[in-house]
Structure formats: C-alpha cells, structure tokens
Coordinates of C-alpha atoms in Angstrom, one line a residue:
M35 CA 2.0 31.7 -12.1
P36 CA 3.8 28.8 -13.6
L37 CA 2.0 26.3 -15.7
L38 CA 1.5 22.9 -14.0
D39 CA 0.6 19.6 -15.6
L40 CA -2.4 18.9 -13.4
A41 CA -3.0 15.5 -15.0
E42 CA 0.5 14.6 -13.8
Q43 CA -0.2 16.0 -10.4
V44 CA -3.3 13.9 -10.1
Q45 CA -1.3 10.8 -10.9
Q46 CA 1.4 11.7 -8.4
L47 CA -1.3 12.3 -5.7
R48 CA -2.7 8.8 -6.3
T49 CA 0.8 7.4 -6.1
L50 CA 1.2 9.2 -2.8
A51 CA -2.1 7.8 -1.6
R52 CA -0.9 4.3 -2.4
D53 CA 2.4 5.0 -0.5
F54 CA 0.4 6.0 2.5
E55 CA -1.7 2.9 2.2
T56 CA 1.4 0.7 2.1
L57 CA 2.8 2.4 5.2
H58 CA -0.6 2.1 6.9
A59 CA -0.4 -1.7 6.4
R60 CA 3.2 -1.9 7.6
V61 CA 2.5 0.0 10.9
R62 CA -0.7 -2.0 11.4
D63 CA 1.1 -5.3 11.1
V64 CA 4.4 -4.4 12.7
S65 CA 5.6 -7.0 15.1
Y66 CA 8.1 -6.1 17.8
T67 CA 9.6 -6.9 21.2
P68 CA 10.0 -3.8 23.5
G69 CA 13.6 -2.7 23.6
T70 CA 16.2 -2.8 20.9
N71 CA 14.0 -4.9 18.6
A72 CA 11.2 -2.3 18.7
L73 CA 13.6 0.5 17.9
R74 CA 14.8 -1.4 14.8
Q75 CA 11.3 -2.2 13.7
I76 CA 9.6 1.2 14.3
S77 CA 12.4 3.6 13.2
P78 CA 12.1 2.9 9.5
L79 CA 8.4 3.5 9.7
L80 CA 9.0 6.8 11.3
L81 CA 11.5 7.8 8.6
K82 CA 9.0 6.8 5.9
A83 CA 6.2 8.8 7.4
Q84 CA 8.4 11.9 7.6
D85 CA 9.4 11.3 3.9
L86 CA 5.7 11.1 2.9
T87 CA 4.9 14.2 4.9
A88 CA 7.6 16.1 3.0
T89 CA 6.2 14.8 -0.3
A90 CA 2.7 16.0 0.6
L91 CA 4.0 19.4 1.6
F92 CA 5.8 19.6 -1.8
R93 CA 2.6 18.8 -3.7
L94 CA 0.7 21.4 -1.7
G95 CA 3.3 24.1 -2.5
A96 CA 3.3 23.2 -6.2
L97 CA -0.5 23.5 -6.4
D98 CA -0.7 26.6 -4.3
S99 CA 1.8 28.5 -6.5
S100 CA 0.2 27.4 -9.8
A101 CA -2.6 28.6 -12.0
Y102 CA -4.8 25.9 -10.5
T103 CA -5.7 28.4 -7.7
S104 CA -7.8 30.4 -10.2
T105 CA -10.0 27.3 -10.9
A106 CA -13.4 27.1 -9.2
G107 CA -13.2 24.6 -6.3
S108 CA -9.4 24.7 -6.0
R109 CA -9.6 26.0 -2.4
A110 CA -11.3 22.9 -1.1
S111 CA -8.6 20.7 -2.7
L112 CA -5.8 22.8 -1.2
E113 CA -7.4 22.7 2.2
C114 CA -7.8 18.9 2.0
L115 CA -4.2 18.5 1.0
T116 CA -3.2 20.7 4.0
S117 CA -5.1 18.3 6.2
V118 CA -3.0 15.5 4.7
V119 CA 0.1 17.2 5.8
V120 CA -1.3 17.5 9.3
A121 CA -2.4 13.9 9.4
S122 CA 0.9 12.5 8.2
S123 CA 2.7 14.8 10.6
L124 CA 0.6 13.4 13.5
A125 CA 1.4 9.9 12.3
S126 CA 5.1 10.7 12.5
N127 CA 4.5 12.1 16.0
D128 CA 2.6 9.0 17.0
L129 CA 5.5 6.7 15.8
A130 CA 8.0 8.9 17.6
S131 CA 5.9 8.7 20.7
A132 CA 5.8 4.9 20.4
L133 CA 9.7 4.9 20.4
Y134 CA 9.6 7.3 23.4
A135 CA 7.4 4.8 25.3
N136 CA 9.7 2.0 24.3
P137 CA 12.1 0.9 27.2
C138 CA 15.7 1.2 26.3
E139 CA 18.1 -1.5 27.2
G140 CA 21.1 0.4 28.4
A141 CA 22.9 0.0 31.7
A142 CA 21.6 1.8 34.8
L143 CA 23.5 4.7 36.4
P144 CA 26.1 3.9 39.0
G145 CA 24.6 3.3 42.4
Y146 CA 21.3 2.1 41.0
P147 CA 20.4 -1.6 41.1
A148 CA 21.1 -3.5 37.9
D149 CA 18.1 -4.7 35.9
D150 CA 17.1 -8.2 36.4
A151 CA 14.7 -10.3 34.3
S152 CA 11.7 -9.4 36.5
M153 CA 12.3 -5.7 36.3
R154 CA 12.7 -5.8 32.5
T155 CA 9.5 -7.8 32.2
A156 CA 7.7 -5.3 34.3
R157 CA 9.0 -2.4 32.2
H158 CA 8.0 -4.1 29.0
A159 CA 4.6 -4.9 30.3
E160 CA 4.1 -1.3 31.2
A161 CA 5.4 0.0 27.8
I162 CA 3.4 -2.3 25.5
P163 CA -0.1 -0.8 26.0
K164 CA 1.4 2.7 25.6
M165 CA 3.3 1.7 22.4
S166 CA 0.3 -0.1 21.0
G167 CA -1.9 3.0 21.6
H168 CA 0.5 5.3 19.7
L169 CA 0.9 2.8 16.9
A170 CA -2.9 2.5 16.6
D171 CA -3.1 6.3 16.4
A172 CA -0.5 6.3 13.7
V173 CA -2.5 3.8 11.7
H174 CA -5.6 6.0 11.9
Q175 CA -3.7 9.1 10.8
L176 CA -2.1 7.3 7.9
D177 CA -5.5 6.1 6.8
L178 CA -6.7 9.7 6.8
S179 CA -3.7 10.7 4.8
A180 CA -4.3 8.2 2.1
T181 CA -8.0 9.1 1.9
G182 CA -7.2 12.8 1.7
C183 CA -4.8 12.2 -1.3
H184 CA -7.5 10.3 -3.1
Y185 CA -10.0 13.1 -2.4
V186 CA -7.6 15.8 -3.7
A187 CA -6.9 13.8 -6.9
T188 CA -10.6 13.3 -7.5
G189 CA -11.3 17.0 -6.7
I190 CA -8.7 18.2 -9.2
T191 CA -10.1 15.9 -11.9
R192 CA -13.6 17.1 -11.2
D193 CA -12.6 20.8 -11.2
L194 CA -10.9 20.4 -14.6
A195 CA -13.8 18.6 -16.1
A196 CA -16.2 21.3 -14.8
T197 CA -13.9 24.0 -16.3
R198 CA -13.8 22.3 -19.6
E199 CA -17.6 21.8 -19.7
G200 CA -18.1 25.4 -18.8
A201 CA -15.9 26.6 -21.6
V202 CA -17.7 24.3 -24.1
S203 CA -21.1 25.6 -22.9
A204 CA -19.9 29.2 -23.2
Q205 CA -18.6 28.5 -26.7
R206 CA -21.9 26.9 -27.7
A207 CA -23.9 29.8 -26.2
A208 CA -21.8 32.2 -28.2
G209 CA -22.6 30.4 -31.4
P210 CA -20.6 30.6 -34.6
P211 CA -18.4 33.7 -35.1
L212 CA -19.9 36.7 -36.7
T213 CA -19.3 37.4 -40.4
S214 CA -17.7 40.6 -41.4
A215 CA -21.1 42.0 -42.5
Q216 CA -22.8 41.0 -39.3
Y217 CA -20.0 42.6 -37.2
D218 CA -20.2 45.9 -39.2
A219 CA -24.0 46.0 -38.8
L220 CA -23.7 45.3 -35.1
K221 CA -21.1 48.0 -34.6
S222 CA -23.2 50.5 -36.5
L223 CA -26.3 49.8 -34.5
A224 CA -24.3 50.0 -31.2
L225 CA -22.7 53.4 -32.1
G226 CA -25.5 55.2 -33.9
G227 CA -28.6 53.1 -33.4
G228 CA -31.2 52.2 -36.0
R229 CA -34.9 51.4 -36.6
L230 CA -36.8 48.6 -38.2
Y231 CA -39.5 49.7 -40.7
E232 CA -42.1 48.1 -42.8
S233 CA -43.4 49.7 -46.0
S234 CA -45.7 48.7 -48.7
Q235 CA -44.4 48.3 -52.2
R236 CA -46.7 47.0 -55.0
G237 CA -49.1 45.7 -52.4
L238 CA -46.4 43.8 -50.5
G239 CA -45.0 44.5 -47.1
V240 CA -41.2 45.1 -47.2
T241 CA -39.2 45.2 -44.0
R242 CA -36.0 47.1 -44.0
V243 CA -33.4 48.4 -41.5
A244 CA -32.4 52.1 -41.4
T245 CA -29.3 53.0 -39.4
D246 CA -28.5 56.5 -38.2
D247 CA -25.0 56.6 -39.7
G248 CA -26.2 55.3 -43.1
T249 CA -24.7 51.9 -42.9
R250 CA -26.6 49.4 -45.0
V251 CA -27.9 46.5 -43.0
S252 CA -29.9 43.8 -44.8
I253 CA -32.9 42.3 -43.2
A254 CA -31.2 38.9 -43.4
T255 CA -28.3 40.3 -41.3
F256 CA -30.7 41.9 -38.8
R257 CA -32.6 38.6 -38.4
A258 CA -29.4 36.7 -37.9
L259 CA -28.3 39.1 -35.1
N260 CA -31.8 39.1 -33.6
K261 CA -32.0 35.3 -33.6
R262 CA -28.7 35.1 -31.7
G263 CA -29.9 37.6 -29.1
L264 CA -27.3 40.2 -30.1
V265 CA -29.9 42.9 -30.9
D266 CA -33.5 43.6 -29.8
R267 CA -36.3 45.8 -31.1
D268 CA -39.0 47.9 -29.4
T269 CA -42.2 45.9 -30.3
S270 CA -44.4 48.4 -28.5
T271 CA -44.0 50.7 -31.6
S272 CA -45.6 50.1 -35.0
L273 CA -43.3 48.9 -37.7
F274 CA -44.8 51.6 -39.9
R275 CA -43.5 54.3 -37.5
G276 CA -40.2 52.4 -36.9
Q277 CA -39.2 50.1 -34.1
K278 CA -36.0 51.2 -32.3
I279 CA -33.2 48.6 -32.5
T280 CA -30.9 48.2 -29.5
V281 CA -27.8 46.1 -29.0
T282 CA -28.0 43.7 -26.1
E283 CA -25.4 42.9 -23.5
R284 CA -24.5 39.8 -25.4
G285 CA -24.1 41.9 -28.5
H286 CA -21.6 44.3 -26.8
Q287 CA -19.7 41.2 -25.7
A288 CA -19.5 40.0 -29.3
L289 CA -18.2 43.4 -30.3
A290 CA -15.5 43.1 -27.7
R291 CA -14.0 40.2 -29.6
P292 CA -11.7 40.7 -32.6
C293 CA -13.3 41.8 -35.8
P294 CA -13.6 38.9 -38.2
A295 CA -11.5 39.1 -41.3
A296 CA -13.5 39.8 -44.5
T297 CA -13.7 36.8 -46.7
A298 CA -12.8 37.4 -50.3
A299 CA -15.5 36.5 -52.8
P300 CA -14.5 33.7 -55.2
P301 CA -13.7 35.0 -58.7
V302 CA -16.6 34.9 -61.1
R303 CA -15.8 32.6 -64.0
A304 CA -16.9 33.8 -67.5
A305 CA -19.9 31.9 -68.8
T306 CA -19.0 29.6 -71.6
K307 CA -21.0 27.6 -74.1
P308 CA -20.8 23.9 -74.3
P309 CA -18.8 22.6 -77.3
A310 CA -21.8 21.2 -78.9
V311 CA -23.6 24.5 -78.8
R312 CA -20.7 26.7 -79.7
G313 CA -20.7 27.3 -83.4
A314 CA -24.1 25.6 -84.0
R315 CA -25.3 28.8 -85.5
R316 CA -23.3 31.1 -87.8

C-alpha cells in the first residue's frame, strides 16, 4: 500500500469541511424568484455540491488504498467518510430537485393558451413551497457533510496518537536493549536450560547459575534477565538442589530480535607513575 501523509489528509479534510460549511451558508441564504432567476441562483450551488462530492470521494479512495487501513479505528473513519459522500450526494439531489420544481419560463405548445400574469403567479406560488423544502433538505445534508469531515479528521488524529502512544508504551515495556552477554545467556537458557544453585563457601552462601551447555552466566546477568521478566525460576525447589530456570514468553520475544553487537572493551592504558614520584628512588 502506498504511503500517505496522514497529517496532510487531516488538513485537507478540515478544508473540505470548511467548504461544505461555506456552501451550507450559501444555500441557506439563497434568494431567488421562481423561473429564470432561480435557475441562475441555484445552478452554481448544484455544481459546487457535485464538486465537493467528487472531492470527498477522492479522499475516501486515497485513505482506503493506503496503509492507514491497518491502523486500529480506521474502519470507523472510512465509514464516516462514506456517509459524507452519501450526504453530499443527497444535497446535490435536493438542489437538482429544487430546479426541477422551479417553473420554467418558456412559451407554451401551439394550441395551448399563453401564460398570463395570473397563471404565472399561480405556478410560482405552487412551486415556492416545494423548492423551499428541497433547499432546506440540501442545507441539512450539507451540515451533515461538514460535520462528518470534522469527525474523520479528528478520528485520524486520534488514531495516530493512539498508535504512537502504543508504540512508546511497548518500547518502554521492552526496556533497554540486551547486552551481548545477556543475549548469549538468554539464548543458552532457552536452548539447553539451566539451574540456579546456592552453595556454601567459607561460611558464606554463594549463588551461581549452571547451564546445561556449559555457557557461563554470571549471577548479575541472571538477575538482570529475571528483573526484566525474561526468565523465571522454580521456587518450589530448594536452591541447594537447584531451581530450574525457564525462559518466559517475553524472553523468547527478546530472542526474536537481532542479536546486539558486542561492544569492544576500551584499551587498558599502562599504569604510569606521576613525574614527582618517578625517579624519587634510585
């Protein structure tokens, strides 16, 4: 799926919402006289409504064919934008219906009586309520279109924020990357297993880790892995008999990530004597 600048899409949707609001005000405040005047006043409104419908449909297609569809919550935004296409299409239909209800001022067919002032007045009086009703419906649909665009823009912004927050939370939960020694120890425990022992040396309890494949794992490394929830131990068994160490699900997920590169130890500088001491004794 192509990459799409969603921040730009949000801005374009808000612009589209303002365009719907502007057209909403124009239709609401339109002033006309039935006949040729009404045709000239309403026709531009119909063309603008059709243009905005095409724009909304274009925005819908762009979002539907983008990677945004894999974002949680995107379906609601797409459905809302679809409703905008419907509402703006209905507004166009209402404006067209107002023109259809508008009495045209052409000449009558041969053999029919010519219009006089009273007949035109009667036809206008009959058309005005119908035209006003269609225009009022168009105003309502344009209001829904503007509101829908604002909802979609807000929804996309919210979805992106939630996605970023989730990524940050996952990164925090994962903690800092493993060191090379921690990764090797975790890999050894996952493949061959190991046990945690405690023995007495010179009257002191010494805890150590023994792996089945012979990999050396320091107690500090084990404690670091255990603190991060990457390994667990069977506390139902005595440390003197050996507590079995297992790698947790989080530990296996950590192993699925690339192995960290080993960091080279800084070179050890040879110890030197201060100048005042050097040569003090011969």
